[in-house]
């Protein structure tokens, strides 16, 4: 028995690896290209289900059966207001919001660090909230909320096909 192999297996079972939140970004996809929503400091993705309860005479007790009737997803963003012509900042998001049309988003790992099989959430969203804060002697910040408009898919990156990476 190789003691080093046993010790290595023990260490691998004890120590977990965790996702680094800095590795995940929000992109707006247009015409097979994706542009970064720049200056992000925080993202929050919330997926919810609406349910329907069923109670029948042949099911005894106090427990209802539930079925999912609708799914929804909300993406929230906090960011510094970036002025970068190659990305989306406050002015660009405001123009999209005023247009009132859904935009295609990808939320996942940074484009530069995608590896085979990395997953991203991709779909159409509407901008339902956009706020800008311009304090004295400090950085301008913004926050935005995107709500899904239709189905959201989880796509795996493929170096050959580029799925989920806007390649």
Coordinates of N, CA, C and O in Angstrom, one line a residue, residues 59 107 120 141 151:
X59 N -56.3 11.4 -1.3 CA -55.0 11.6 -0.6 C -55.4 12.0 0.8 O -55.9 13.1 1.1
X107 N -24.9 34.7 -18.7 CA -24.3 34.8 -17.4 C -23.4 33.6 -17.1 O -23.9 32.4 -17.1
X120 N -23.2 28.1 -18.8 CA -23.7 29.5 -18.7 C -25.2 29.4 -18.9 O -25.7 28.6 -19.5
X141 N -22.0 54.6 -9.3 CA -22.4 53.2 -9.4 C -23.8 53.1 -10.0 O -24.5 54.0 -10.2
X151 N -38.0 31.1 -22.3 CA -37.2 30.1 -21.7 C -35.7 30.5 -21.6 O -35.2 31.2 -22.4

